[in-house]
């Protein structure tokens, strides 16, 4: 009997939410393939909310498992790897021909690499206070934004953005963990609401405000991480 068959029934609740996130990602791909870019972005926005929800449900129900972690990674690869890569190619990068496809593929491969590395460095029951590289949903959010602002972006600038996100995901940047901290969690919620506003009202002004807030979140998380490290060392 394999691990999936041994999982308690409650563990299928977050797994069902993960499946819904994957469904949203697949729907986004279908919409992007028919050049319906705004609905495609909305589907990915729904996938982001579902991705947040499945993890919270798993922890609240004490239903974390290796199976759930692997399923979540497959869902992230589809919804925040394949779908955004297809989306940005169909919206902007297609103008570059095969070179545009290579750029989109670079983002996809970088995202999958980041997910695999994360799984190898962690397990379903224990989280490190640090993570390596930019999370793939965060990178996907900038590709979603670029798609909405496609009339204001050239293929060259889009290429630079996509390649930077690919680099950020595969980088050795040691980022503080953004979970389990009251102040940072509240800031993350505000950041998510700001991103919703960016999706609904895409403009340079809203993108700049949202990006500035993201930097503040990282700064706050880093400060709290240092405080926790000092408190642990002093105890």
Short mmCIF file of C-alpha atoms in Angstrom, two decimals:
data_model
loop_
_atom_site.label_atom_id
_atom_site.label_comp_id
_atom_site.label_asym_id
_atom_site.label_seq_id
_atom_site.Cartn_x
_atom_site.Cartn_y
_atom_site.Cartn_z
CA UNK A 1 0.00 0.00 0.00
CA UNK A 2 1.49 3.37 -1.00
CA UNK A 3 1.61 6.59 1.02
CA UNK A 4 -1.36 8.14 -0.80
CA UNK A 5 -3.61 5.24 0.27
CA UNK A 6 -2.51 5.65 3.90
CA UNK A 7 -3.43 9.33 4.06
CA UNK A 8 -6.30 10.20 6.42
CA UNK A 9 -9.51 11.46 4.77
CA UNK A 10 -8.96 15.02 6.05
CA UNK A 11 -5.78 15.27 3.96
CA UNK A 12 -7.84 15.17 0.79
CA UNK A 13 -9.46 18.51 1.65
CA UNK A 14 -6.32 20.60 0.97
CA UNK A 15 -5.46 18.28 -1.93
CA UNK A 16 -8.83 19.08 -3.51
CA UNK A 17 -8.05 22.79 -3.19
CA UNK A 18 -4.68 22.14 -4.86
CA UNK A 19 -6.51 20.38 -7.69
CA UNK A 20 -8.76 23.44 -8.03
CA UNK A 21 -5.64 25.61 -8.31
CA UNK A 22 -4.32 23.36 -11.07
CA UNK A 23 -7.68 23.60 -12.82
CA UNK A 24 -7.44 27.40 -12.73
CA UNK A 25 -3.96 27.18 -14.22
CA UNK A 26 -5.14 24.91 -17.02
CA UNK A 27 -8.09 27.21 -17.73
CA UNK A 28 -5.64 30.10 -17.97
CA UNK A 29 -3.64 28.19 -20.57
CA UNK A 30 -6.74 27.56 -22.68
CA UNK A 31 -7.70 31.23 -22.50
CA UNK A 32 -4.17 32.40 -23.33
CA UNK A 33 -4.07 30.09 -26.34
CA UNK A 34 -7.13 31.90 -27.70
CA UNK A 35 -5.65 35.36 -26.90
CA UNK A 36 -8.12 36.06 -24.09
CA UNK A 37 -5.44 37.49 -21.85
CA UNK A 38 -7.41 39.31 -19.16
CA UNK A 39 -9.54 36.26 -18.23
CA UNK A 40 -6.35 34.17 -18.33
CA UNK A 41 -4.75 36.47 -15.75
CA UNK A 42 -7.87 36.32 -13.58
CA UNK A 43 -7.65 32.52 -13.58
CA UNK A 44 -4.05 32.72 -12.39
CA UNK A 45 -5.07 35.18 -9.70
CA UNK A 46 -7.62 32.61 -8.51
CA UNK A 47 -4.85 29.99 -8.55
CA UNK A 48 -2.73 32.18 -6.25
CA UNK A 49 -5.54 32.43 -3.71
CA UNK A 50 -6.17 28.69 -3.90
CA UNK A 51 -2.45 28.01 -3.49
CA UNK A 52 -2.44 30.06 -0.29
CA UNK A 53 -5.60 28.35 0.94
CA UNK A 54 -4.43 24.76 0.47
CA UNK A 55 -1.35 25.28 2.63
CA UNK A 56 -3.33 26.97 5.38
CA UNK A 57 -5.93 24.20 5.35
CA UNK A 58 -3.24 21.51 5.51
CA UNK A 59 -1.65 23.12 8.56
CA UNK A 60 -4.96 23.90 10.26
CA UNK A 61 -6.24 20.34 9.76
CA UNK A 62 -2.85 18.82 10.69
CA UNK A 63 -2.95 17.18 7.27
CA UNK A 64 0.53 18.01 5.97
CA UNK A 65 2.20 15.13 4.16
CA UNK A 66 4.86 14.36 1.60
CA UNK A 67 2.07 13.53 -0.85
CA UNK A 68 0.50 16.96 -0.34
CA UNK A 69 3.83 18.70 -0.76
CA UNK A 70 4.56 16.91 -4.03
CA UNK A 71 1.05 17.56 -5.34
CA UNK A 72 1.40 21.23 -4.43
CA UNK A 73 4.69 21.40 -6.35
CA UNK A 74 3.09 19.87 -9.43
CA UNK A 75 0.28 22.39 -9.12
CA UNK A 76 2.74 25.27 -8.80
CA UNK A 77 4.66 24.03 -11.84
CA UNK A 78 1.46 24.08 -13.90
CA UNK A 79 -0.22 27.23 -12.60
CA UNK A 80 2.85 29.41 -12.00
CA UNK A 81 5.32 27.84 -14.43
CA UNK A 82 3.69 26.54 -17.60
CA UNK A 83 0.66 28.86 -17.60
CA UNK A 84 2.56 32.18 -17.14
CA UNK A 85 5.20 31.10 -19.68
CA UNK A 86 2.51 30.44 -22.28
CA UNK A 87 0.68 33.62 -21.28
CA UNK A 88 3.65 35.95 -21.68
CA UNK A 89 4.64 34.30 -24.95
CA UNK A 90 1.17 34.61 -26.45
CA UNK A 91 0.78 38.19 -25.25
CA UNK A 92 4.20 39.70 -26.07
CA UNK A 93 7.13 37.38 -26.74
CA UNK A 94 5.59 35.82 -29.86
CA UNK A 95 6.79 38.96 -31.68
CA UNK A 96 10.37 37.68 -31.29
CA UNK A 97 9.66 34.36 -32.97
CA UNK A 98 11.71 31.36 -31.77
CA UNK A 99 13.79 33.63 -29.51
CA UNK A 100 10.64 34.57 -27.62
CA UNK A 101 9.82 30.90 -27.13
CA UNK A 102 13.31 30.32 -25.72
CA UNK A 103 12.84 33.17 -23.23
CA UNK A 104 9.50 31.75 -22.08
CA UNK A 105 11.07 28.29 -21.79
CA UNK A 106 13.91 29.72 -19.68
CA UNK A 107 11.33 31.03 -17.20
CA UNK A 108 9.55 27.66 -17.11
CA UNK A 109 12.73 25.66 -16.53
CA UNK A 110 13.90 28.10 -13.86
CA UNK A 111 10.58 27.77 -12.04
CA UNK A 112 10.71 23.97 -12.09
CA UNK A 113 14.31 24.06 -10.89
CA UNK A 114 13.30 26.29 -8.00
CA UNK A 115 10.46 23.94 -7.00
CA UNK A 116 12.68 20.86 -7.12
CA UNK A 117 15.40 22.58 -5.09
CA UNK A 118 12.85 23.67 -2.49
CA UNK A 119 11.54 20.11 -2.10
CA UNK A 120 15.05 18.74 -1.71
CA UNK A 121 15.89 21.30 0.97
CA UNK A 122 12.76 20.88 3.06
CA UNK A 123 10.11 18.38 4.07
CA UNK A 124 6.37 18.57 4.61
CA UNK A 125 6.56 18.77 8.41
CA UNK A 126 9.49 21.11 9.08
CA UNK A 127 10.10 24.50 7.54
CA UNK A 128 13.35 26.43 7.57
CA UNK A 129 13.31 30.07 8.58
CA UNK A 130 14.94 30.83 5.23
CA UNK A 131 14.21 30.01 1.62
CA UNK A 132 16.52 30.11 -1.39
CA UNK A 133 15.46 32.05 -4.46
CA UNK A 134 12.29 33.98 -5.24
CA UNK A 135 9.11 31.83 -4.92
CA UNK A 136 7.53 30.92 -8.24
CA UNK A 137 4.08 32.48 -7.52
CA UNK A 138 5.82 35.81 -6.89
CA UNK A 139 7.67 35.57 -10.22
CA UNK A 140 4.44 34.60 -11.98
CA UNK A 141 2.68 37.67 -10.59
CA UNK A 142 5.09 39.94 -12.48
CA UNK A 143 4.50 38.05 -15.73
CA UNK A 144 0.78 38.44 -15.15
CA UNK A 145 1.26 42.17 -14.65
CA UNK A 146 3.37 42.46 -17.79
CA UNK A 147 0.62 40.72 -19.75
CA UNK A 148 -1.95 43.24 -18.57
CA UNK A 149 0.41 46.09 -19.54
CA UNK A 150 1.42 44.54 -22.87
CA UNK A 151 0.51 47.70 -24.80
CA UNK A 152 3.10 49.63 -22.80
CA UNK A 153 5.93 47.10 -22.91
CA UNK A 154 8.26 46.24 -25.76
CA UNK A 155 9.43 42.67 -26.37
CA UNK A 156 12.93 43.70 -25.25
CA UNK A 157 11.81 45.03 -21.85
CA UNK A 158 9.56 42.00 -21.42
CA UNK A 159 12.50 39.72 -22.16
CA UNK A 160 14.60 41.45 -19.52
CA UNK A 161 11.79 41.10 -16.97
CA UNK A 162 11.22 37.41 -17.72
CA UNK A 163 14.94 36.59 -17.61
CA UNK A 164 15.36 38.52 -14.37
CA UNK A 165 12.55 36.51 -12.78
CA UNK A 166 14.15 33.30 -14.06
CA UNK A 167 17.45 34.37 -12.51
CA UNK A 168 15.76 35.39 -9.24
CA UNK A 169 14.12 31.97 -8.88
CA UNK A 170 17.36 30.06 -9.49
CA UNK A 171 19.57 32.44 -7.51
CA UNK A 172 21.23 31.67 -4.19
CA UNK A 173 19.51 34.63 -2.56
CA UNK A 174 18.69 33.63 1.00
CA UNK A 175 15.29 35.13 1.70
CA UNK A 176 13.63 35.13 5.13
CA UNK A 177 10.67 32.80 5.55
CA UNK A 178 7.47 34.81 5.18
CA UNK A 179 5.23 32.47 7.18
CA UNK A 180 4.32 32.35 10.83
CA UNK A 181 5.15 35.97 11.69
CA UNK A 182 2.34 38.26 12.74
CA UNK A 183 3.60 41.57 11.35
CA UNK A 184 4.94 40.10 8.14
CA UNK A 185 1.78 38.02 7.64
CA UNK A 186 -0.31 41.19 7.89
CA UNK A 187 1.99 42.92 5.40
CA UNK A 188 1.68 39.95 3.05
CA UNK A 189 -2.09 40.26 3.17
CA UNK A 190 -1.83 43.95 2.28
CA UNK A 191 0.58 43.06 -0.52
CA UNK A 192 -1.86 40.52 -1.90
CA UNK A 193 -4.65 43.10 -1.85
CA UNK A 194 -2.36 45.56 -3.62
CA UNK A 195 -1.68 42.95 -6.29
CA UNK A 196 -5.42 42.45 -6.77
CA UNK A 197 -5.66 46.21 -7.28
CA UNK A 198 -2.80 46.02 -9.81
CA UNK A 199 -4.69 43.32 -11.72
CA UNK A 200 -7.89 45.36 -11.70
CA UNK A 201 -6.19 48.71 -12.43
CA UNK A 202 -2.87 47.98 -14.15
CA UNK A 203 -0.67 51.06 -14.47
CA UNK A 204 2.91 52.08 -13.79
CA UNK A 205 1.80 53.86 -10.63
CA UNK A 206 0.08 50.83 -9.11
CA UNK A 207 2.96 48.54 -10.10
CA UNK A 208 5.52 50.85 -8.48
CA UNK A 209 3.51 51.06 -5.24
CA UNK A 210 3.07 47.28 -5.17
CA UNK A 211 6.76 46.63 -5.87
CA UNK A 212 7.82 49.10 -3.18
CA UNK A 213 5.55 47.32 -0.70
CA UNK A 214 7.12 43.97 -1.65
CA UNK A 215 10.54 45.38 -0.78
CA UNK A 216 9.21 46.56 2.58
CA UNK A 217 7.88 43.05 3.27
CA UNK A 218 11.31 41.55 2.64
CA UNK A 219 12.94 44.17 4.87
CA UNK A 220 10.46 43.54 7.69
CA UNK A 221 10.91 39.77 7.39
CA UNK A 222 14.69 40.14 7.49
CA UNK A 223 14.53 42.32 10.61
CA UNK A 224 12.23 39.85 12.36
CA UNK A 225 14.48 36.99 11.29
CA UNK A 226 17.47 38.70 12.90
CA UNK A 227 15.47 39.39 16.06
CA UNK A 228 14.45 35.72 16.32
CA UNK A 229 18.03 34.60 15.73
CA UNK A 230 19.30 36.86 18.52
CA UNK A 231 16.53 35.73 20.87
CA UNK A 232 17.35 32.09 20.16
CA UNK A 233 21.08 32.66 20.68
CA UNK A 234 20.44 34.46 23.96
CA UNK A 235 18.13 31.80 25.40
#
